[in-house]
Coordinates of C-alpha atoms and ligand atoms in Angstrom, one line a residue:
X1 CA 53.1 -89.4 34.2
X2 CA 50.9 -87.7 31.8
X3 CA 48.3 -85.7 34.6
X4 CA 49.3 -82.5 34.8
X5 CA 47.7 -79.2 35.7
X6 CA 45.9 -76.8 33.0
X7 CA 48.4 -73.9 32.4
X8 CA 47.7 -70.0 33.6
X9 CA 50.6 -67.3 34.1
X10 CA 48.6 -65.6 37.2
X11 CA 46.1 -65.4 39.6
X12 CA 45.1 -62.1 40.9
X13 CA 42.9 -61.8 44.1
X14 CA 42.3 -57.8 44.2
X15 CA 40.9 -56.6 47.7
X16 CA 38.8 -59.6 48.1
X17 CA 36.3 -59.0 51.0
X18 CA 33.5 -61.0 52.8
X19 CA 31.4 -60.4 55.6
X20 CA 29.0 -62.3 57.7
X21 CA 26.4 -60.5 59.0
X22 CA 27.5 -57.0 59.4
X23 CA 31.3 -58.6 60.9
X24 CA 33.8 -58.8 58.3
X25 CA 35.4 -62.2 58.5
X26 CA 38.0 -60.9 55.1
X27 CA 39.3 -57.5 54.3
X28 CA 41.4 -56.4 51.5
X29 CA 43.1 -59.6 50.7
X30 CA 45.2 -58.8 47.9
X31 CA 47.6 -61.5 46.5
X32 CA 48.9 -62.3 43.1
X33 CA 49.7 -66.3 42.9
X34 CA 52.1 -67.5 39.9
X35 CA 51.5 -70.7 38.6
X36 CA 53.4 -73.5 39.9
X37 CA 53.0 -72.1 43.3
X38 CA 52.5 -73.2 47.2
X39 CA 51.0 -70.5 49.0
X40 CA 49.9 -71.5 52.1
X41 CA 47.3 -69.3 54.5
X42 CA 48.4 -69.5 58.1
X43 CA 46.7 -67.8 61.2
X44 CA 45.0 -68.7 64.6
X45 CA 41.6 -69.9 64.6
X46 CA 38.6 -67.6 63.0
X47 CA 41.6 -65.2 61.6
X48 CA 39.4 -65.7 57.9
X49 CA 41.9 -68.7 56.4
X50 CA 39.0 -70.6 55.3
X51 CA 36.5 -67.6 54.3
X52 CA 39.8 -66.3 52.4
X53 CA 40.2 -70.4 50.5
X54 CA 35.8 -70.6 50.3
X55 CA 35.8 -67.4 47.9
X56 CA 38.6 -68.6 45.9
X57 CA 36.4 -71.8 45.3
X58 CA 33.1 -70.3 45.0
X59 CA 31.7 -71.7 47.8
X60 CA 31.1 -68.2 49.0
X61 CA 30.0 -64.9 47.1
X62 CA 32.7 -62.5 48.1
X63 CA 31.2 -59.2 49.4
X64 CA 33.7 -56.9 47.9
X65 CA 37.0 -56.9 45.3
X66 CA 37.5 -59.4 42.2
X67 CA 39.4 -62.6 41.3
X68 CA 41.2 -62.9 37.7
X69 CA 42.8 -64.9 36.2
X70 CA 45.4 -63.7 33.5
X71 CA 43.0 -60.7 33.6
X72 CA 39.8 -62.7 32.9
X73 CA 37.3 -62.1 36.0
X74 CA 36.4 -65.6 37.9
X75 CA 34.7 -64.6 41.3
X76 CA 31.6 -64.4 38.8
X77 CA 31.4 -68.1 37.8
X78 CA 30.1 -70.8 39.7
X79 CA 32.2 -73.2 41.6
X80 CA 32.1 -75.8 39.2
X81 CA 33.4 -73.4 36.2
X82 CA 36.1 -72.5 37.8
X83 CA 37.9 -75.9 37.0
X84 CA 39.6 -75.5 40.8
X85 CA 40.3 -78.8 42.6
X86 CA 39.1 -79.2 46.7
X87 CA 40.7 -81.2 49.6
X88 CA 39.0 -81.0 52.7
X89 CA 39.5 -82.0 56.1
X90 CA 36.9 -84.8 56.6
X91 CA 37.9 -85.5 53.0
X92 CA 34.7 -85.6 52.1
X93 CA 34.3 -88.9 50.7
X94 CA 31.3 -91.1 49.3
X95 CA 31.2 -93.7 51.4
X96 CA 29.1 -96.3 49.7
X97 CA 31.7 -96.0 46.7
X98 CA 34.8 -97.8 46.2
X99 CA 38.3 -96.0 46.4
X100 CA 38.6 -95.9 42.3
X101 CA 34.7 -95.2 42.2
X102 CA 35.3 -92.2 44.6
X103 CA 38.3 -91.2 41.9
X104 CA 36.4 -91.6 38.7
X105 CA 33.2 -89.2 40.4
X106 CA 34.4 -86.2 39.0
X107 CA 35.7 -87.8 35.4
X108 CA 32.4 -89.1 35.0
X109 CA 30.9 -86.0 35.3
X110 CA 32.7 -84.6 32.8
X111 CA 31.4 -87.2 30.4
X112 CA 35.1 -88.0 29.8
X113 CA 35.3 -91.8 27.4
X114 CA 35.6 -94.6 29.4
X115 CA 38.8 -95.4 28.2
X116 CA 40.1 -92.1 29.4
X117 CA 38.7 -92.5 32.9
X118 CA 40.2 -95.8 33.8
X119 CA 43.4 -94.6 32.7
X120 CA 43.5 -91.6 34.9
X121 CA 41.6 -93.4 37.5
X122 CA 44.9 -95.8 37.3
X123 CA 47.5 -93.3 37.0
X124 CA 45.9 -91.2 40.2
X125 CA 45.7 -95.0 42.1
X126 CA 49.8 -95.1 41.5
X127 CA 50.3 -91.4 42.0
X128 CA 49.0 -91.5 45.7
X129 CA 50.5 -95.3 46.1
X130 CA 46.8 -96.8 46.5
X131 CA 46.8 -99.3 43.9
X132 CA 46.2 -102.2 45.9
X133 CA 42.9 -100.9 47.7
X134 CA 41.0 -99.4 44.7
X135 CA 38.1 -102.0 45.5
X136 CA 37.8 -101.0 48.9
X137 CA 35.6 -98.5 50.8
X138 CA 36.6 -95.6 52.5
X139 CA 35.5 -96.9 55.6
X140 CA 38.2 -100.0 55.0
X141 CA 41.2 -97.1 55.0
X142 CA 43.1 -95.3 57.3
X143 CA 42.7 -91.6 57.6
X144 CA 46.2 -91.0 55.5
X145 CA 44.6 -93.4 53.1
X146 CA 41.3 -91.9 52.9
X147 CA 43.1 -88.6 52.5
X148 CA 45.0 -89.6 49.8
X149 CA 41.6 -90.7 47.8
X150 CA 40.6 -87.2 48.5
X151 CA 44.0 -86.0 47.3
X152 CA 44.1 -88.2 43.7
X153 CA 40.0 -87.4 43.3
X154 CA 41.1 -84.0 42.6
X155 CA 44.2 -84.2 41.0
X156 CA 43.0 -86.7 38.1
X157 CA 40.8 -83.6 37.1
X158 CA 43.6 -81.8 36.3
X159 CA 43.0 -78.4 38.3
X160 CA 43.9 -74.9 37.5
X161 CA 44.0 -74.8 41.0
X162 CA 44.2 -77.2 44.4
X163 CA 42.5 -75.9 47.0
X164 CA 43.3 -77.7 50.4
X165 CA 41.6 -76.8 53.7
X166 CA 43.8 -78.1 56.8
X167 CA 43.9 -81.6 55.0
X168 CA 46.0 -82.9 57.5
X169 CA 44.6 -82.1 60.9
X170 CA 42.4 -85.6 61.2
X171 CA 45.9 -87.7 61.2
X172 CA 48.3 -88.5 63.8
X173 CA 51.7 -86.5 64.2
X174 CA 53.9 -90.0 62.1
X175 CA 51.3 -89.6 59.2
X176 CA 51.1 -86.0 58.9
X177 CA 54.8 -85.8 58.1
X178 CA 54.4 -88.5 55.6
X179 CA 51.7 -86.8 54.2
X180 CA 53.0 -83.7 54.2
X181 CA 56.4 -84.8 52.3
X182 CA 53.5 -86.8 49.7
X183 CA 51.6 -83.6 49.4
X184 CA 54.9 -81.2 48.3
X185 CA 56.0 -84.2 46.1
X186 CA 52.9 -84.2 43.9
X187 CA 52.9 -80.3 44.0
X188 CA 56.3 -80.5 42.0
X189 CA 55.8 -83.7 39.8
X190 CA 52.7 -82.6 38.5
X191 CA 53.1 -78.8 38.2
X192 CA 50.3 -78.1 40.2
X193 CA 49.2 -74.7 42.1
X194 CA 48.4 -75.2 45.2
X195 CA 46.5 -72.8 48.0
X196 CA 47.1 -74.5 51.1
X197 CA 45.1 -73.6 54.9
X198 CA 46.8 -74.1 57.8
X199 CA 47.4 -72.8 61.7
X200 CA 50.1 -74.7 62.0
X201 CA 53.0 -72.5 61.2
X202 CA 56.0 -75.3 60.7
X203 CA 53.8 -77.5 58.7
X204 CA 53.6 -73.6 56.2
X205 CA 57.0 -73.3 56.5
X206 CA 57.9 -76.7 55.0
X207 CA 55.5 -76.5 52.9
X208 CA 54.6 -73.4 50.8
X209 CA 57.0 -71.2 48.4
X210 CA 55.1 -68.0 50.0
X211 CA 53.2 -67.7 53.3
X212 CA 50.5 -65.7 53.8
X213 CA 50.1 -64.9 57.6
X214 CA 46.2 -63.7 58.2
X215 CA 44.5 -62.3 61.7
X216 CA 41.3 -61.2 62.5
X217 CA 40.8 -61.4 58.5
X218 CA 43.4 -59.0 57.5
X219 CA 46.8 -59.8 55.9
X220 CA 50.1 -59.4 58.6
X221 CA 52.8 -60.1 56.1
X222 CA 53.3 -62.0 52.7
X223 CA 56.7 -63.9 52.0
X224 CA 58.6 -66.7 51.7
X225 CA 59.1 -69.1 54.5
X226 CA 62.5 -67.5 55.3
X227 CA 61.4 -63.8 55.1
X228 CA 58.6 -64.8 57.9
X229 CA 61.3 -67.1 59.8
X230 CA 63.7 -64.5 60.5
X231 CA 62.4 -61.2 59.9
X232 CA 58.7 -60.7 61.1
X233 CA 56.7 -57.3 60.2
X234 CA 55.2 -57.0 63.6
X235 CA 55.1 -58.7 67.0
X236 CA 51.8 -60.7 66.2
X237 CA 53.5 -62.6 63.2
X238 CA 56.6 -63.3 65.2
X239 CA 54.5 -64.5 67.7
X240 CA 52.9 -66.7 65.4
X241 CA 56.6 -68.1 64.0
X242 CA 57.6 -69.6 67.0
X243 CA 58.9 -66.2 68.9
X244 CA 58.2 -67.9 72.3
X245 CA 60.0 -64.6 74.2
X246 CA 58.2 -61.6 73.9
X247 CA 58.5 -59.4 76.5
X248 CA 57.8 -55.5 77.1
X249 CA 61.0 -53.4 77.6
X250 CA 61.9 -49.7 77.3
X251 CA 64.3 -48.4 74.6
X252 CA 66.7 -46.5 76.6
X253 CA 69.0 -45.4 73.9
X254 CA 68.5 -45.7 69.5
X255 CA 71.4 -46.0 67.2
X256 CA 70.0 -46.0 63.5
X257 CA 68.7 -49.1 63.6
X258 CA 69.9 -50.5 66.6
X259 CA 68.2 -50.3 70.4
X260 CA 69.3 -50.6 73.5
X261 CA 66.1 -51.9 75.4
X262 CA 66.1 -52.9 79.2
X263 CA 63.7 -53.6 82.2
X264 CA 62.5 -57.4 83.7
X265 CA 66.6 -58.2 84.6
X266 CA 67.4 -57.6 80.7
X267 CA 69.8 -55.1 79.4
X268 CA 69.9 -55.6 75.4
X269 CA 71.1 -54.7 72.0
X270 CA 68.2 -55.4 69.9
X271 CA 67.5 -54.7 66.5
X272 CA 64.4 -51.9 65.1
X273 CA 61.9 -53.8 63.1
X274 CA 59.4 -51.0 63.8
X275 CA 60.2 -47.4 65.2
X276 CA 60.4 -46.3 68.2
X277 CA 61.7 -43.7 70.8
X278 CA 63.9 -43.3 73.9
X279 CA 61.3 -43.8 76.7
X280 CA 59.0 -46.0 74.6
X281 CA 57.4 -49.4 75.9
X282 CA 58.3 -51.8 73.2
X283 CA 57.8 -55.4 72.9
X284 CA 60.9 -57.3 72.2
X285 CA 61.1 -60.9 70.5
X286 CA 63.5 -63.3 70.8
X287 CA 63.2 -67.1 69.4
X288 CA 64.1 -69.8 71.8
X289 CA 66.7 -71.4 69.0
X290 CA 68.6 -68.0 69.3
X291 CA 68.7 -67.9 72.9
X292 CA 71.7 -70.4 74.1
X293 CA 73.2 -71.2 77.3
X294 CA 76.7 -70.3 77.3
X295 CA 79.0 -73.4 78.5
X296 CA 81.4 -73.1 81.4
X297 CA 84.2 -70.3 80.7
X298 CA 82.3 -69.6 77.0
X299 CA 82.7 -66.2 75.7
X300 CA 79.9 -64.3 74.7
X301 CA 81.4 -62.5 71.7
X302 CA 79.6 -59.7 70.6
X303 CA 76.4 -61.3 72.1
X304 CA 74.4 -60.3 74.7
X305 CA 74.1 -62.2 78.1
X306 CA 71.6 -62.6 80.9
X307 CA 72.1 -63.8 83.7
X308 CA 68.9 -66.7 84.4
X309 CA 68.1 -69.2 87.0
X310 CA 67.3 -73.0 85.0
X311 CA 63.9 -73.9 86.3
X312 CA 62.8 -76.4 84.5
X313 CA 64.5 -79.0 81.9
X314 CA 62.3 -80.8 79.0
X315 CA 64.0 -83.5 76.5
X316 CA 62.8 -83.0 72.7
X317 CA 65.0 -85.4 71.2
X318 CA 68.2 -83.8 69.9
X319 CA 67.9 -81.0 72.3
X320 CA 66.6 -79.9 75.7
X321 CA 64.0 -77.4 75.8
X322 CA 64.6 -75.0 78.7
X323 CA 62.5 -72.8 81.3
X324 CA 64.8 -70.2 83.1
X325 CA 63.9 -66.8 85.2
X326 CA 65.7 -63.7 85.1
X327 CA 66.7 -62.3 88.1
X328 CA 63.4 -60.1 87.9
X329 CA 61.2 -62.9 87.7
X330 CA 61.0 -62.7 83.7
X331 CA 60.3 -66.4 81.9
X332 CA 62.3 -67.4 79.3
X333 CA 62.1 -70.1 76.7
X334 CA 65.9 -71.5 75.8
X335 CA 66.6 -74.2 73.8
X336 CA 70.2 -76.1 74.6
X337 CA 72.2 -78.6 73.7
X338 CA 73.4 -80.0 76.4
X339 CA 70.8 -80.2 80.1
X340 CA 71.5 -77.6 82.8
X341 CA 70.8 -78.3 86.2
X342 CA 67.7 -76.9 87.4
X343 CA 67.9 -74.7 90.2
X344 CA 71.6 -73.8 89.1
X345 CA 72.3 -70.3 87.4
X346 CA 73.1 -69.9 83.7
X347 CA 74.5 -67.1 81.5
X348 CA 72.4 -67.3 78.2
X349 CA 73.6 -65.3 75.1
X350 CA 71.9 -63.7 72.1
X351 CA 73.1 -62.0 69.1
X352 CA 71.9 -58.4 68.8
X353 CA 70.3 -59.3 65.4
X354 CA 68.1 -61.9 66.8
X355 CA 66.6 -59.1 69.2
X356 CA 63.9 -57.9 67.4
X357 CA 62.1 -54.5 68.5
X358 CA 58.4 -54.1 67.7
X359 CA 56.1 -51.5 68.9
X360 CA 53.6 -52.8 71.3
X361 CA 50.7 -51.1 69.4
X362 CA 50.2 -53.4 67.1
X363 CA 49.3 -50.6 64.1
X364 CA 52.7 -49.4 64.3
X365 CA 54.4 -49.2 60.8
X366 CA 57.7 -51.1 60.1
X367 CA 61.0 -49.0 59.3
X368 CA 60.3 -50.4 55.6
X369 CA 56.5 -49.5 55.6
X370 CA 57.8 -45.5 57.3
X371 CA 60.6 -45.1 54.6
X372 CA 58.2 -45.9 51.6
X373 CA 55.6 -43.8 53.4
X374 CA 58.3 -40.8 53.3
X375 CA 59.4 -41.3 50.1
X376 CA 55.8 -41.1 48.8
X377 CA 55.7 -38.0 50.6
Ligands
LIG1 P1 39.6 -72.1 61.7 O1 41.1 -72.4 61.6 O2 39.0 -72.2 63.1 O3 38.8 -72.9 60.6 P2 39.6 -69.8 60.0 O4 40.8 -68.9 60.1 O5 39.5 -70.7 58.8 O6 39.4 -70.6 61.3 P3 37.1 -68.6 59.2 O7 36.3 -69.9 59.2 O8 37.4 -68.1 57.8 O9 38.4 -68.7 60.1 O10 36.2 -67.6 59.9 C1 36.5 -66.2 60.0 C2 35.5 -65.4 60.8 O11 34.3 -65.5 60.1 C3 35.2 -66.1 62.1 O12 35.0 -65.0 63.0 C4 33.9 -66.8 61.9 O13 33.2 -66.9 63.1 C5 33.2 -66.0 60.9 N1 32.4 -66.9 60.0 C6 32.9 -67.9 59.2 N2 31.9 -68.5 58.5 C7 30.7 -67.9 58.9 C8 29.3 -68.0 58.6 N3 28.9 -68.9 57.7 N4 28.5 -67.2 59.2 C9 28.9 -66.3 60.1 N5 30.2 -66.1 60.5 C10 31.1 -66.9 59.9

């Protein structure tokens, strides 16, 4: 396959900002991307994920900060300078224009030889596994089809950049895993760099090399999918990664960086992620994955264990998804292996480590953020 992506070390987005009417929709965003990259940009609706991906293209004018890449400014040319390649939603096709007509668009404009165009039309045609429906019309195709169009229409350019905004949210559940699989495979075989929007946070994790978790336009946390997984910066991002339990407790005791929370019919060892003190309201997360039911006459280790009532029982395939109350009327979310009863009483048991301790104010600065705040005196 000779497409491949035009080469730059680094793309620098230096406290990139945009407002709409007085109400900033994107503050600060400051990200370096290395080429080769996934990055995708995950948050709840209206947290800036598409203002953030629209100044990057040049669809918008940002309203503060710069975009460079290897140093050279970019924010200052127009879209079409940037040489950045766009996948949209609605894929945005021409409908009165064959599949390999809807490909070739953007060669033609770029008063590439004829020769030149058919072969990339071809090799984009094989690369998204459409060869056989070049002569038909968007309107003839699926939506993973149609999306794939809109997928080889901008890779045959060759991009600096892809640019996709939520490209799978028209398809079915079946077709966005296929996609999603398609969509990391070309990422890799053709060396591409990739800025990728999305709310939905296992689709990210799958996906992307780095995550960049947004609200209410500002930046949460920056990392790879495994950082975010397992050790969220603040209750909002753990929220956001699947955290189903989060419930306000007060630290009754601190140990360096180990808690002792209780309150709702849960005593815990819990792990710090930000600071707090004895007597503090905290909010406490624990993921439904690290939350088991103990079997008949299991130990519970060095774990910790509540006692719950099962209340309700939901089959998700391998496992069972579970609804149980504490003895305080606290709902938790538990996953198991195996269905309890409902109605009958369970001990459930979670590892200190996969008690995380945030402060309820969401402000709050973590451990890390305190320490390097100290040390800069
Ligand atoms: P979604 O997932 O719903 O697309 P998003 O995270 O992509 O959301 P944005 O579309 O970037 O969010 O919007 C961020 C904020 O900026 C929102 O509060 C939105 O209402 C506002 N906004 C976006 N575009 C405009 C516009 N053209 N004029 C005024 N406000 C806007």
């Amino acid at each position: 396959m000779s497409l491949s992506a035009s080469a730059f070390t680094e793309l620098e987005l230096r406290n990139v900002g945009r407002r709409f009417g007085g109400r900033d929709a994107l503050v600060d965003l400051n990200l370096t991307i290395r080429a080769g990259e996934f990055i995708a940009l995950l948050g709840p609706s209206g947290c800036g994920k598409s203002t953030a991906l629209n100044c990057l293209a040049g669809l918008l004018p940002l309203t503060h900060g710069e975009i460079l890449i290897d140093g050279k400014r970019v924010d200052t040319l127009p879209s079409e300078k940037r040489d950045f390649g766009m996948v949209f939603q609605n894929y945005a096709l021409f409908p009165h224009l064959t599949v390999e007509k809807n490909i070739a668009f953007g060669l033609q404009m770029r008063n590439l030889s004829k020769a030149e165009i058919t072969r990339r039309v071809a090799e984009g045609l094989a690369l998204v596994k459409l060869e056989e429906h070049a002569k038909k019309l968007p309107g003839q195709l699926s939506g993973g089809q149609q999306q794939r169009v809109a997928i080889a229409r901008a890779v045959v350019l060759e991009p600096r950049l892809v640019l996709m905004d939520e490209p799978l949210s028209n398809l079915d559940a079946k077709l966005r895993l296929e996609m999603r699989t398609e969509i990391r495979r070309l990422h890799q075989s053709l060396g591409l760099t990739t800025v990728y929007v999305t709310h939905d946070q296992e689709e990210a994790l799958s996906l992307a090399d780095r995550l960049v978790v947004l609200r209410e336009g500002r930046v949460q946390q920056v990392g790879t999918p495994e950082e975010l997984h397992n050790n969220p910066n603040n209750w909002h991002v753990a929220d956001f990664m699947g955290y189903r339990n989060l419930i306000d407790l007060t630290v009754e005791s601190i140990s360096g960086d180990t808690a002792r929370v209780g309150g709702a019919g849960l005593d815990l060892t819990a792990k710090l992620v930000q600071s707090a003190s004895v007597g503090d309201t905290v909010r406490v997360a624990i993921r439904p994955s690290d939350l088991l039911v103990l079997r008949e006459g299991e130990s519970a280790g060095g774990r910790n264990t509540i006692e719950a009532q099962v209340t309700v029982v939901e089959y998700q395939g391998r496992e069972f998804a579970v609804g149980a109350t504490t003895t305080s009327g606290q709902n938790l979310f538990v996953h198991a292996e195996s269905a309890p009863v409902p109605g009958s009483m369970v001990t459930l048991a979670v590892e200190p480590s996969r008690v995380l301790v945030y402060a309820s104010n969401l402000d709050a600065m973590s451990n890390e953020q305190r320490e390097l705040a100290e040390v800069r005196g």
